[in-house]
Every structure is written in C-alpha cells, then in structure tokens.
mmCIF file of C-alpha atoms in Angstrom:
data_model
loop_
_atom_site.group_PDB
_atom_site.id
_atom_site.type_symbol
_atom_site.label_atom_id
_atom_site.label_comp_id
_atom_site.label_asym_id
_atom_site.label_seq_id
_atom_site.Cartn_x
_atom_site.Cartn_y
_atom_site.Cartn_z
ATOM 1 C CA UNK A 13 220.333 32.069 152.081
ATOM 2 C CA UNK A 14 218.746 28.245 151.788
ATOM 3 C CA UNK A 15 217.534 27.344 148.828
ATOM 4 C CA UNK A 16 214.795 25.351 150.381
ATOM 5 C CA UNK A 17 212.127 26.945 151.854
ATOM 6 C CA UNK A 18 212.284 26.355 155.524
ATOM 7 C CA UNK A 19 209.427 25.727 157.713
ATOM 8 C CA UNK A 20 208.299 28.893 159.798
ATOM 9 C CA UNK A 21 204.406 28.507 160.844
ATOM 10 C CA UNK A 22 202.877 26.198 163.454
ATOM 11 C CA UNK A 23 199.821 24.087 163.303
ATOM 12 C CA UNK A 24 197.491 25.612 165.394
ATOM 13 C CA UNK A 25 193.722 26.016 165.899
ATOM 14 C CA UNK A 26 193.804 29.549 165.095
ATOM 15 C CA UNK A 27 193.685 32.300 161.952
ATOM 16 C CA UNK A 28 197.266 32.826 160.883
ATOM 17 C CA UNK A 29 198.411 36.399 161.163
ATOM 18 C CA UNK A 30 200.345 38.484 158.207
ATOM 19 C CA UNK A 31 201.894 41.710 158.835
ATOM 20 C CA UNK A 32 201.747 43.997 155.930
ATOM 21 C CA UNK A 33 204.442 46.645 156.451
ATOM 22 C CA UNK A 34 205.581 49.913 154.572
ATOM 23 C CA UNK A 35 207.913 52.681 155.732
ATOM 24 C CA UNK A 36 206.293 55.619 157.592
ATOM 25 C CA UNK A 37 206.572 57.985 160.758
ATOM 26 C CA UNK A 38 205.775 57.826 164.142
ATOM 27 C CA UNK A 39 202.233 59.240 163.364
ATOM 28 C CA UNK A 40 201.604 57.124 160.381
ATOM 29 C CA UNK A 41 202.212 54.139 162.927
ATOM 30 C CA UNK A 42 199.861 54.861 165.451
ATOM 31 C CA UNK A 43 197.459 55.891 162.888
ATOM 32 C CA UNK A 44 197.720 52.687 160.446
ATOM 33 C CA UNK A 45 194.642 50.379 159.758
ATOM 34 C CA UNK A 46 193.477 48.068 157.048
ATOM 35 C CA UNK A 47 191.299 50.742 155.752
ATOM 36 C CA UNK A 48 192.928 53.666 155.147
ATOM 37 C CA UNK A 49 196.361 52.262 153.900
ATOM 38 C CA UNK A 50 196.881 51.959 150.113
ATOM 39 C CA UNK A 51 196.398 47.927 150.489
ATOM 40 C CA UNK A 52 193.303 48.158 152.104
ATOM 41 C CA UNK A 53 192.578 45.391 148.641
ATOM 42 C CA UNK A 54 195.346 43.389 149.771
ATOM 43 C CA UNK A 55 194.330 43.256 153.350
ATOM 44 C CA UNK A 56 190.881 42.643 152.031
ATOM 45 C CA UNK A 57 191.761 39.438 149.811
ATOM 46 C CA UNK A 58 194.088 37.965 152.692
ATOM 47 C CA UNK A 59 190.910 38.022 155.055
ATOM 48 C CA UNK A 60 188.755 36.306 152.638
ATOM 49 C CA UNK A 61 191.069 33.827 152.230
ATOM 50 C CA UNK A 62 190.812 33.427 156.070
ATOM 51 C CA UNK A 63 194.060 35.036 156.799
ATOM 52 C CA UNK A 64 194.459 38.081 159.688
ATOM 53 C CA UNK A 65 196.965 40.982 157.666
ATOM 54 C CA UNK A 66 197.974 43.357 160.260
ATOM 55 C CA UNK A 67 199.222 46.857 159.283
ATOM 56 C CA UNK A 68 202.863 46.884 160.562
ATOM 57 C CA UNK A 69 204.466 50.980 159.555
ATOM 58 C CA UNK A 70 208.480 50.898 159.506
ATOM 59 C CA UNK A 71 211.248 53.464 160.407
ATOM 60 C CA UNK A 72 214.592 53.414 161.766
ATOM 61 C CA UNK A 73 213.190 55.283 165.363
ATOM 62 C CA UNK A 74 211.016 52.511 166.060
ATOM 63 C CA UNK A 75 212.971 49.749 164.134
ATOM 64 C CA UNK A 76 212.844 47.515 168.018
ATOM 65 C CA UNK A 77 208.932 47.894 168.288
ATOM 66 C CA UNK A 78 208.691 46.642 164.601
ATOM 67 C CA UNK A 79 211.204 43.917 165.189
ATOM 68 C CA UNK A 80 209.221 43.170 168.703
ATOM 69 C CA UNK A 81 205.242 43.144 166.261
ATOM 70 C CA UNK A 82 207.595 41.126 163.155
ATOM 71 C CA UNK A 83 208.346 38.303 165.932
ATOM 72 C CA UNK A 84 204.356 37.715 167.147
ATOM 73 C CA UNK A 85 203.603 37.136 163.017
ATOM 74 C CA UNK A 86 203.580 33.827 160.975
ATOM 75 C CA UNK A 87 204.855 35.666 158.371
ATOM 76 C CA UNK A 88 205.815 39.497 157.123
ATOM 77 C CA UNK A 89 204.777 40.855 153.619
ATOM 78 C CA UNK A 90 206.934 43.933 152.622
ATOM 79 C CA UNK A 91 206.703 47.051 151.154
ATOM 80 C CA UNK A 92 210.089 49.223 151.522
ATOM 81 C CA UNK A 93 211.310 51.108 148.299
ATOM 82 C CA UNK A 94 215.370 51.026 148.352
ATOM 83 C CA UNK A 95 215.659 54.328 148.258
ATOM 84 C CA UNK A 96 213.049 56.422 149.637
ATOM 85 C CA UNK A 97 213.732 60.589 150.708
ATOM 86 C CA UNK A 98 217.109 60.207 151.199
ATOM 87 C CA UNK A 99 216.455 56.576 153.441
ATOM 88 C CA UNK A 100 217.626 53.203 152.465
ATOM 89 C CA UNK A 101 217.472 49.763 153.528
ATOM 90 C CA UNK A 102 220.382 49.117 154.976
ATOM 91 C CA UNK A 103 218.594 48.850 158.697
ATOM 92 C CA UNK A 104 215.726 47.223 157.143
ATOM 93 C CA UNK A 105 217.010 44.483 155.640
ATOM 94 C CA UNK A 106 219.223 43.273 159.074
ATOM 95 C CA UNK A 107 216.119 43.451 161.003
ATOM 96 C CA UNK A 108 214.099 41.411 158.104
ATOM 97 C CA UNK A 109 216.493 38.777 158.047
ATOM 98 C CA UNK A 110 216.961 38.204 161.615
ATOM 99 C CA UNK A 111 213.330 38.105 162.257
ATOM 100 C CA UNK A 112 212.903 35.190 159.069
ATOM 101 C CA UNK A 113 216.181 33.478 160.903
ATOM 102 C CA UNK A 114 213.641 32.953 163.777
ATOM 103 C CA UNK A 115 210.198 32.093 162.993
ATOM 104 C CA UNK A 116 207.633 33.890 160.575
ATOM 105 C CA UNK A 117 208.919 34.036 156.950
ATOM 106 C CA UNK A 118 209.588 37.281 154.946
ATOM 107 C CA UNK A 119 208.462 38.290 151.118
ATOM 108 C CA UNK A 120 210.491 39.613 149.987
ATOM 109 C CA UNK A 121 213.403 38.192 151.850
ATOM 110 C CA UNK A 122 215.985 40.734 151.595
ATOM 111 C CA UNK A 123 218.620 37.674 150.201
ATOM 112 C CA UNK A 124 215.758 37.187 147.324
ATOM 113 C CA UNK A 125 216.062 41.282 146.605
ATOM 114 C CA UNK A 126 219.377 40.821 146.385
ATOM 115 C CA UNK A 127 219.556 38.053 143.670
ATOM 116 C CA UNK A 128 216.495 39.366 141.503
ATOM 117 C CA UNK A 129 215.579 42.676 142.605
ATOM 118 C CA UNK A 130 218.534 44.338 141.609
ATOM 119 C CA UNK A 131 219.980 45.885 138.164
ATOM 120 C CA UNK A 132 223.122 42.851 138.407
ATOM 121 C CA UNK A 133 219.908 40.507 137.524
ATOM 122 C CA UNK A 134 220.106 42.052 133.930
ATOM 123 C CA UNK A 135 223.563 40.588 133.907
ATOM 124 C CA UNK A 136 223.187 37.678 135.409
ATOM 125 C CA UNK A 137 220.467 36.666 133.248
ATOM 126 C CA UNK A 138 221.293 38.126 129.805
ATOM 127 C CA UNK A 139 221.573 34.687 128.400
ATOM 128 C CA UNK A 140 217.694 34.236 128.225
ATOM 129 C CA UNK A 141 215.046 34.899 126.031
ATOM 130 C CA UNK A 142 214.550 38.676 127.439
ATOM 131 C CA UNK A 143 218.690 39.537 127.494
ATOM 132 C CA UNK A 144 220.478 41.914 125.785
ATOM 133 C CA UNK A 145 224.119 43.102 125.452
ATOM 134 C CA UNK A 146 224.648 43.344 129.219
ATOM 135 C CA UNK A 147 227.101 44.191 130.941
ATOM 136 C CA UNK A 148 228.559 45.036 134.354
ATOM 137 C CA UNK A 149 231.444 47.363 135.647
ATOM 138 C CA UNK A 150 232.095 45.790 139.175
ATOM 139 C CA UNK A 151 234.984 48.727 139.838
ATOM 140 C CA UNK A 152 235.450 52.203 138.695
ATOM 141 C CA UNK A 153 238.538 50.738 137.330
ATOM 142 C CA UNK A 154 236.561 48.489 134.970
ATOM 143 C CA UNK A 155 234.120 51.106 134.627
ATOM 144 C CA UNK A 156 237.048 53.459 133.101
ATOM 145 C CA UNK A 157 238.503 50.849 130.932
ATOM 146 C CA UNK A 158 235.759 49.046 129.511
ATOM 147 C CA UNK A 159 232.686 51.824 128.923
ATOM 148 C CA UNK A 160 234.358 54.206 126.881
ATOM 149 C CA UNK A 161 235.549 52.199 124.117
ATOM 150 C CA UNK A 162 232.105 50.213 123.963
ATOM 151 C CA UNK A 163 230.195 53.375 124.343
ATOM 152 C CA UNK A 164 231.875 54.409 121.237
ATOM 153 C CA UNK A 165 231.336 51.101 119.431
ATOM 154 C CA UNK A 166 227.596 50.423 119.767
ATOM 155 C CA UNK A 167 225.567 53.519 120.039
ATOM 156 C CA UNK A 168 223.427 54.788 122.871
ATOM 157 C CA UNK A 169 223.922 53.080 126.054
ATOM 158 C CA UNK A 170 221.960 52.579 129.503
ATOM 159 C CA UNK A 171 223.698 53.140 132.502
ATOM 160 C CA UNK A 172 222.050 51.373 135.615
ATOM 161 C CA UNK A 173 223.066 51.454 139.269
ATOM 162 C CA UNK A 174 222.604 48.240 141.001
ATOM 163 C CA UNK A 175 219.923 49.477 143.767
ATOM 164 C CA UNK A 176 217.497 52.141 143.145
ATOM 165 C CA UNK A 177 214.024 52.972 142.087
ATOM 166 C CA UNK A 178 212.062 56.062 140.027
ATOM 167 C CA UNK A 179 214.872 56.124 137.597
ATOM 168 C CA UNK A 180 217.508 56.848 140.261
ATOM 169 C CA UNK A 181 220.610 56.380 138.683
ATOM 170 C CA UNK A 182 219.122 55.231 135.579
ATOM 171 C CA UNK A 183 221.049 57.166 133.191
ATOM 172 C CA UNK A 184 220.572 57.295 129.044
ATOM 173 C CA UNK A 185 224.542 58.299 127.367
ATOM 174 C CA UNK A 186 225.338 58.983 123.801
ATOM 175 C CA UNK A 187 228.759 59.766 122.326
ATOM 176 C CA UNK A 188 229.946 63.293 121.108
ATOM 177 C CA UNK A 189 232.733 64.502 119.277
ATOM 178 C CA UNK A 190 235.841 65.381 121.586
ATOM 179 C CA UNK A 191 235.148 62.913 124.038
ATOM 180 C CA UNK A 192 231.867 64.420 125.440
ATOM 181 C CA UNK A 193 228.589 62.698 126.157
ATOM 182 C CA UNK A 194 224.801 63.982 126.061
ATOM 183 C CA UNK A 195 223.162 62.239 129.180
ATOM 184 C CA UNK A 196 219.681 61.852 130.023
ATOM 185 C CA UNK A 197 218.792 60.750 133.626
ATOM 186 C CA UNK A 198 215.504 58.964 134.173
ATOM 187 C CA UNK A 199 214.315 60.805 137.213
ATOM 188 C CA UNK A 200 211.407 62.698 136.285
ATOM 189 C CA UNK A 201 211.973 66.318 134.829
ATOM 190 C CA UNK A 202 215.353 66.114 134.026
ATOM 191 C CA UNK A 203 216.824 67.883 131.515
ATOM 192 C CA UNK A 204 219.651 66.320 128.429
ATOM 193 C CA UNK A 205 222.848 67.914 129.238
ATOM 194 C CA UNK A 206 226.543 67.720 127.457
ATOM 195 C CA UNK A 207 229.647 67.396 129.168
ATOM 196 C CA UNK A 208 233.489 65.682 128.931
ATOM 197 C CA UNK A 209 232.781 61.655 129.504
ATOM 198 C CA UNK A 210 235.408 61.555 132.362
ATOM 199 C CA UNK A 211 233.282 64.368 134.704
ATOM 200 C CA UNK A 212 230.140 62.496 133.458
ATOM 201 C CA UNK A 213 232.031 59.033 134.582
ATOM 202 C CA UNK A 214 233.437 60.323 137.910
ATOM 203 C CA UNK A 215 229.560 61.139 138.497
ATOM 204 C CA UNK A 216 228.909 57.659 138.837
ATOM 205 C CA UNK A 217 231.482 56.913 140.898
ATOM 206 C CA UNK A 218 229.361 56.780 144.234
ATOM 207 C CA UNK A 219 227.193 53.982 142.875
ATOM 208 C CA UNK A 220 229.992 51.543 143.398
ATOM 209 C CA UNK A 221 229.543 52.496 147.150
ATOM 210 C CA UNK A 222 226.118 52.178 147.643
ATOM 211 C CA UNK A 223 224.972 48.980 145.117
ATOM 212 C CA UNK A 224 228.440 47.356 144.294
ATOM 213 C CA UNK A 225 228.363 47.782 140.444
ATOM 214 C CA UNK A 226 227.091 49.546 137.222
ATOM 215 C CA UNK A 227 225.454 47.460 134.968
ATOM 216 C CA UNK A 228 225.304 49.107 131.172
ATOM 217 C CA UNK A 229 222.518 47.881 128.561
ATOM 218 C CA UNK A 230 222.014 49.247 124.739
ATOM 219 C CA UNK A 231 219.170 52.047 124.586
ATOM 220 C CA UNK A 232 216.090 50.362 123.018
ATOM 221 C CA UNK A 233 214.936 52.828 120.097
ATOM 222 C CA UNK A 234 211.230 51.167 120.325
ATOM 223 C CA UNK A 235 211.050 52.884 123.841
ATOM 224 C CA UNK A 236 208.147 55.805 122.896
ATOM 225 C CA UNK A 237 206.250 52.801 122.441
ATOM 226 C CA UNK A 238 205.866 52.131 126.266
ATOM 227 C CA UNK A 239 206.758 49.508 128.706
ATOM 228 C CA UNK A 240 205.363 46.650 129.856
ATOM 229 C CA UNK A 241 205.032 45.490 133.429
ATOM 230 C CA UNK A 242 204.398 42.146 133.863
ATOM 231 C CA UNK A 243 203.132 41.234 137.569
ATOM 232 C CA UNK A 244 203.669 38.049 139.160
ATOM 233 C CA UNK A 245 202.849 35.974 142.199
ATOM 234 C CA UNK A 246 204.903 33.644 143.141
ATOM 235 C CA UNK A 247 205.757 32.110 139.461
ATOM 236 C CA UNK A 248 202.292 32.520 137.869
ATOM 237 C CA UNK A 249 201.850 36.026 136.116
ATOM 238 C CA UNK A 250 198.758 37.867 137.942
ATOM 239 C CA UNK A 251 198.578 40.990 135.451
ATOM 240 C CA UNK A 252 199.656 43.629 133.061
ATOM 241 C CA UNK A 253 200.908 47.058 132.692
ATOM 242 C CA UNK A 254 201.413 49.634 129.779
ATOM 243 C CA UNK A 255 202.474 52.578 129.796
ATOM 244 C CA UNK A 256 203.516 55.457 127.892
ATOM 245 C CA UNK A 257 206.968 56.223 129.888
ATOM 246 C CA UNK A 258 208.911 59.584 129.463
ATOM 247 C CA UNK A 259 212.006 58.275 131.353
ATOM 248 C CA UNK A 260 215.586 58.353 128.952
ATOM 249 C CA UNK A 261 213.102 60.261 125.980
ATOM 250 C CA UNK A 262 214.082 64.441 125.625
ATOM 251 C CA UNK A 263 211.529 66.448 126.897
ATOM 252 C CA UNK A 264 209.594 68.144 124.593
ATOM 253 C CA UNK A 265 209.917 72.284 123.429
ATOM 254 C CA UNK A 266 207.402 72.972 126.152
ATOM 255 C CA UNK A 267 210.132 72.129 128.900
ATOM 256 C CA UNK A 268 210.339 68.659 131.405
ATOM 257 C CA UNK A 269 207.451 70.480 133.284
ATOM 258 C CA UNK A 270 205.131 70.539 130.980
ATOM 259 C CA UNK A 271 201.996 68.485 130.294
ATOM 260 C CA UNK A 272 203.368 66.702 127.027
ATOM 261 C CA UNK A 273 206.291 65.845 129.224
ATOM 262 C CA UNK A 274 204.424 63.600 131.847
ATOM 263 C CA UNK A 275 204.007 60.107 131.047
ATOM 264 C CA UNK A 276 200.733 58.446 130.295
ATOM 265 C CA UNK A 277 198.689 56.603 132.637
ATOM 266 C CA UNK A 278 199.663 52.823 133.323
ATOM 267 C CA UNK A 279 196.705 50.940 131.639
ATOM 268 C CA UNK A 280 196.222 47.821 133.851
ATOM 269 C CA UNK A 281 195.031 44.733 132.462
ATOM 270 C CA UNK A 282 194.596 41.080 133.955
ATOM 271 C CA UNK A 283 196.341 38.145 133.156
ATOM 272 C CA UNK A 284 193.990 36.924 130.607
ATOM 273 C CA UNK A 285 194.539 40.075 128.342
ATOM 274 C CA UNK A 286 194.843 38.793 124.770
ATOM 275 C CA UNK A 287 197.819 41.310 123.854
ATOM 276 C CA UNK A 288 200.231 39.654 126.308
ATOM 277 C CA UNK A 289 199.453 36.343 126.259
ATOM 278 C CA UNK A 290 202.659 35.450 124.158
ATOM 279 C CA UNK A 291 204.417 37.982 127.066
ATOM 280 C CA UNK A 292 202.897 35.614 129.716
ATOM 281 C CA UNK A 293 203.281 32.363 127.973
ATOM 282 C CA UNK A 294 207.026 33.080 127.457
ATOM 283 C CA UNK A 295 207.304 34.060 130.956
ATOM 284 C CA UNK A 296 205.646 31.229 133.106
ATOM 285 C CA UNK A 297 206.949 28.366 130.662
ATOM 286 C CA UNK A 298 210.690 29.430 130.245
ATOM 287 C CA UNK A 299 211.864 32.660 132.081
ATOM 288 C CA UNK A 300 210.457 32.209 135.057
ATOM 289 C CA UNK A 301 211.884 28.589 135.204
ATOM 290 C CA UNK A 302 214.990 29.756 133.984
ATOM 291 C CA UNK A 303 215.443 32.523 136.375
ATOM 292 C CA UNK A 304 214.771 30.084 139.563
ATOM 293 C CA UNK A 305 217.324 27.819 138.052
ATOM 294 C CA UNK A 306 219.911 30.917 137.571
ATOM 295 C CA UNK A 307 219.608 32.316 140.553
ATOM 296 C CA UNK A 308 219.043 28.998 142.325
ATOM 297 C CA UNK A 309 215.712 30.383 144.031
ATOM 298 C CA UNK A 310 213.253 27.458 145.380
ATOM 299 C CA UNK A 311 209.666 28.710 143.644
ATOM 300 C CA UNK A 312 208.481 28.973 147.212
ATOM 301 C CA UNK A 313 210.856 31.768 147.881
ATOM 302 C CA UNK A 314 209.371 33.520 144.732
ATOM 303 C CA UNK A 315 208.169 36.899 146.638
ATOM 304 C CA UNK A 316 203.937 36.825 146.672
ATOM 305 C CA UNK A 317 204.369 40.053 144.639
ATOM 306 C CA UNK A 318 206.928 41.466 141.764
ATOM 307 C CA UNK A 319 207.309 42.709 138.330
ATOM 308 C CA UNK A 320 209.418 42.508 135.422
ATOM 309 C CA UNK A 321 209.642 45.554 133.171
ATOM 310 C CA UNK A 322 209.939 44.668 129.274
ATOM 311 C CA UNK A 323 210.470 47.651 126.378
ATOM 312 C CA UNK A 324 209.886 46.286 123.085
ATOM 313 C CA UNK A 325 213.324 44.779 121.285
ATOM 314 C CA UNK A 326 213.420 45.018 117.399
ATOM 315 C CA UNK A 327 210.986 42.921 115.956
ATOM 316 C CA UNK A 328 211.968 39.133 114.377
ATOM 317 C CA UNK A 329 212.250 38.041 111.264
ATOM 318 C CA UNK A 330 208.025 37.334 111.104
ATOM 319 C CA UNK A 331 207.308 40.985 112.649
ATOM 320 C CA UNK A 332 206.449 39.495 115.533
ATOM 321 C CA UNK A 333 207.535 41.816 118.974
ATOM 322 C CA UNK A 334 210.386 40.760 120.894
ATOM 323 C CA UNK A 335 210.799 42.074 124.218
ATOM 324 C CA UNK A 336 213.925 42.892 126.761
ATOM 325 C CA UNK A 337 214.025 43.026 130.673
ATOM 326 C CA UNK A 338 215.532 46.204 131.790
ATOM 327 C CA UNK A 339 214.254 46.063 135.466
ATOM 328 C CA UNK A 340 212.566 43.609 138.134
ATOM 329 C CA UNK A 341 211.189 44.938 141.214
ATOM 330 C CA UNK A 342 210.833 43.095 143.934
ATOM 331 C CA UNK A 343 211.275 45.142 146.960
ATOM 332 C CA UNK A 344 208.229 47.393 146.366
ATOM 333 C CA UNK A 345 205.919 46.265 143.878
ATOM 334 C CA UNK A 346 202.845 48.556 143.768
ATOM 335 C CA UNK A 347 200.338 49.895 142.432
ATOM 336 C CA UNK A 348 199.206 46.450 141.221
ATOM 337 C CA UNK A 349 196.354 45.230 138.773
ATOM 338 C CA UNK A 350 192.609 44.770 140.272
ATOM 339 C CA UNK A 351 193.288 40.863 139.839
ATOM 340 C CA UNK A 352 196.463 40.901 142.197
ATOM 341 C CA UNK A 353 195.325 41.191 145.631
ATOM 342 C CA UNK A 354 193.137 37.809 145.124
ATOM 343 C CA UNK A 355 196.249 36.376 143.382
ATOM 344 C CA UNK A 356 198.766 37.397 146.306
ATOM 345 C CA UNK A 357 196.168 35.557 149.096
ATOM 346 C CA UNK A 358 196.350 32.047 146.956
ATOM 347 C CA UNK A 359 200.435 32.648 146.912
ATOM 348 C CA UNK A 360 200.234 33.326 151.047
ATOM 349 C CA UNK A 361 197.414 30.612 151.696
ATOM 350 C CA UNK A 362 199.528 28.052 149.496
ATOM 351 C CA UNK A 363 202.508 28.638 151.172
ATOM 352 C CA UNK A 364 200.922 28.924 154.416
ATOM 353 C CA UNK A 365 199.188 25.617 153.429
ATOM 354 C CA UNK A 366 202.915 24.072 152.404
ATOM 355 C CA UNK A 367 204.257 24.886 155.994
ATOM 356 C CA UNK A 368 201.673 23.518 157.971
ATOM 357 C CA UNK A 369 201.800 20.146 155.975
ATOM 358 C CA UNK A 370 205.278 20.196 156.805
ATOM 359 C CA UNK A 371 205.094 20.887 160.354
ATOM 360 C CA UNK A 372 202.578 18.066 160.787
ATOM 361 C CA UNK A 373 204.385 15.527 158.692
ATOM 362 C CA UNK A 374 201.988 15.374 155.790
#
C-alpha cells in the first residue's frame, strides 16, 4: 500500500457521504438505520459535523450490493471483527481494497490492519517504550525449535496468533515436569488444563495457516490489576479504558461460570483523565510517532478509530508504573468512550478537509 495518502473525494457543492458498515444478515440489512445500530453516537457526531454516515450491513451473500453502495461513498468507515461465528475476512478485505483502489477511502484499510492490527505488531515494535521480550515463530519448524527451550528458560509465556479477537488463540503456557505444560486459553470460561508440550504445540499448528505466525510474549504477573485501553483517533488519544480482565487468570473454586469468574466492567474515562495522562503523554509524543515511522504509515492513514491494550509492566526504579502493549485493534474498535464519536468526526472532517484542498490545488 502507498504511504501517502492518496486523494479520493471531489470538490463538490454537496454533504459528503460516509458509509458506516458492520457484518450482518440479509435482515439486518434491510432493517439498518442510524438509530437503531450500536453507532447511532457515531452517526450522530458525523452529522453534526455536516457529514451524511450511511448504515452500510456486510456479508459474503450480498458482498456485490455492498461493493455496488461502497462505490457511491466518499469514503467507508469499518467495523468487521476478524473472526466472527466461524466468518473471517478474507472476502472482506478484497472487496475493501478494491473499492479504496477506486475512489472513496477506507478506515481501516485492510493493508493498515495488516501492519498494526495484528499480534506480528508486538514484534515488530518491541524495541519501543511499551516492548517486551517478543518474539515470533514464522514456521512450525521455528515454533518447535525455538519455544521449548525459551519456555523453559524464562517462566510463563503468552502465546498469540497473528489474527484474532476475544482471546482467540490467546493462549497463557507454563512449564511442568516431564515435558508437560499447564495452558490457559483466553476465551472466556475456559478451564487450565495439563498435557505433553508437543500435543499442546501441534494444537497451534493451524494458526500458521490462517495468520502466518505465532508471536510469544512473557506473562505479565501485574495482570489482576487490569488493562488499559487506550483509544485513539487518528494519532491523538480520544479516551480510556480499565478493566478488571479474567482472560490468562485461573478461574476461581466456584468454576469459569461463575459470577467471581466474569470480568469487571470497563470503566471509561476521557482523554483528560488525570490517571493516564503519563499513558497518553507517552503515547502521542513518542509511540505513536514511532509506530508511523516503523511501520512506515502516513498519519493520515492512521484509522479514525483504534486501541492499544497496555497491562501494567514491573514498576521502575522510582515506583512509577510501566506499561506493555500486548494487543492493538484496529479492525473493530468498539465499544468506545462517550468523548469518541465527536473525536472520530474531527479525524473524518480533517481528512475530508485534506482531500478536498488537494483536489482543488490549495
């Protein structure tokens, strides 16, 4: 994909027209509106900001009508988990970029999702402030080779595919005697079990087929304290997450079904909030810079909406909280903070703004 944004809208007398579009069935197109989707606030913001959003619901049954609506738009916001009841992406994302190829543009562009909104971005960007000891098994030959010996060296370990959401193939691994492993997926309700680390490895096998690698990070002991999800808009930071997460911690005597086994509510704050403002200042100043730079993504390809997830890392030598990436999501970023919506129509009317000075030579 260009770096450089590339010019997609025309300069005309008219209200510019967004589609909004998330994956649903036949009857969930027909029925769609503003109103009774679950970004009725997003559609809200982007008309007083004096932009049309039109509700645009996906499948693969109907992918030509959506490619047909996709082509009448000046540009297409998305909202398309990778995995979602057994569907994927992989006739989305075609579609997506052939419809950016010829006029409206696309956030997230599926070339974007693929550089930052994916587990490989761990990887990739372990060097900065928010890395940890990363890394990434691009074969199940390399995956054989290189994860036992290292599992055995440095404690727990996290074991990531590189596409997936809801703690799909999110996977928490500690050594045994006799070469077996206690594993922990992520998804919710699962239970810790023990077996040899060769069946548990051979389990992971099909990730190489569907997201190209494994990428392997050290289990953060600070995780009962919660995670924090740190929305942004383009590059600027337009709120905050915490929450109390159950993923990769044992469930408790009452069983993975119980009450005590749920995870707390996420607590939503805005971008001012006082408690993150070393979070956000650390993020817009240097790691958002430094992941454009890494990734070599032009800011205005930044998708109008995504998150990075940070558990806490161990403390420095001042006590102060140190903090380490272990997922950005890009593809589907929602629910969002009351201050998003408002933040994702100045992202869309900027950009909007950007193209039509280019088109008319300003």
């Amino acid at each position: 994909m260009d770096t450089e944004p590339r010019t997609f809208l025309r300069s005309e007398n008219r209200r510019f027209r967004i589609a909004i579009l998330w994956r649903g069935d036949a009857a969930a197109r027909r029925e769609a509106t503003p109103q009774n989707s679950r970004f009725v606030r997003v559609f809200e913001a982007l008309d007083a900001a004096g932009i049309e959003a039109v509700p645009v619901v996906y499948d693969e049954t109907f992918a030509d009508l959506v490619r047909d609506q996709l082509l009448t738009m000046d540009g297409v916001l998305v909202w398309v988990d990778p995995i979602h009841q057994g569907k994927t992406r992989a006739a989305l994302d075609p579609l997506l970029r052939e419809v950016a190829a010829k006029r409206p543009w696309v956030s997230a562009h599926p070339d974007v999702i693929l550089k930052m909104g994916v587990k490989e971005v761990l990887h990739r960007t372990r060097h900065l402030g928010w890395g940890a000891d990363t890394h990434r098994y691009a074969t199940a030959d390399a995956f054989y080779a290189e994860f036992p010996p290292r599992l055995r060296a440095a404690g727990p370990r996290v074991l990531k595919q590189n596409r997936g959401n809801g703690g799909q193939g999110v996977w928490k691994v500690e050594a045994l005697p006799d070469a077996t492993v206690r594993v922990l997926h992520a998804l919710r309700g699962s239970q810790p079990e023990e077996l040899p680390l060769e069946a548990f490895m051979a389990r992971c096998e099909p990730y190489f087929g569907w997201g190209g690698c494994i990428i392997d990070q050290p289990f953060q002991p600070r995780l009962p304290e919660g995670m924090i999800r740190c929305y942004v808009s383009g590059s600027k930071v337009a709120g905050f997450g915490h929450q109390l997460i159950k993923a990769l911690i044992p469930p408790p005597p009452e069983g993975p079904d119980s009450p005590q086994a749920q995870p707390g509510p996420r607590i939503m704050h805005g971008p001012d909030a006082p408690q993150f403002q070393a979070l956000r200042r650390l993020m817009e100043d240097e790691w958002i810079p430094q992941l454009m730079e890494t990734l070599t993504i032009d800011e205005a390809w930044l998708p109008v909406i995504w998150d990075a997830d940070f558990l806490y890392g161990p403390r420095d030598a001042d006590g102060a909280d140190t903090y380490v990436l272990c997922e950005v999501n890009a593809s589907s970023c929602f629910a969002i903070p009351d201050e998003a919506p408002a933040a994702i129509a100045r992202t869309v009317r900027d950009r909007i703004a950007r193209n039509v000075e280019s088109d008319t030579g300003g």
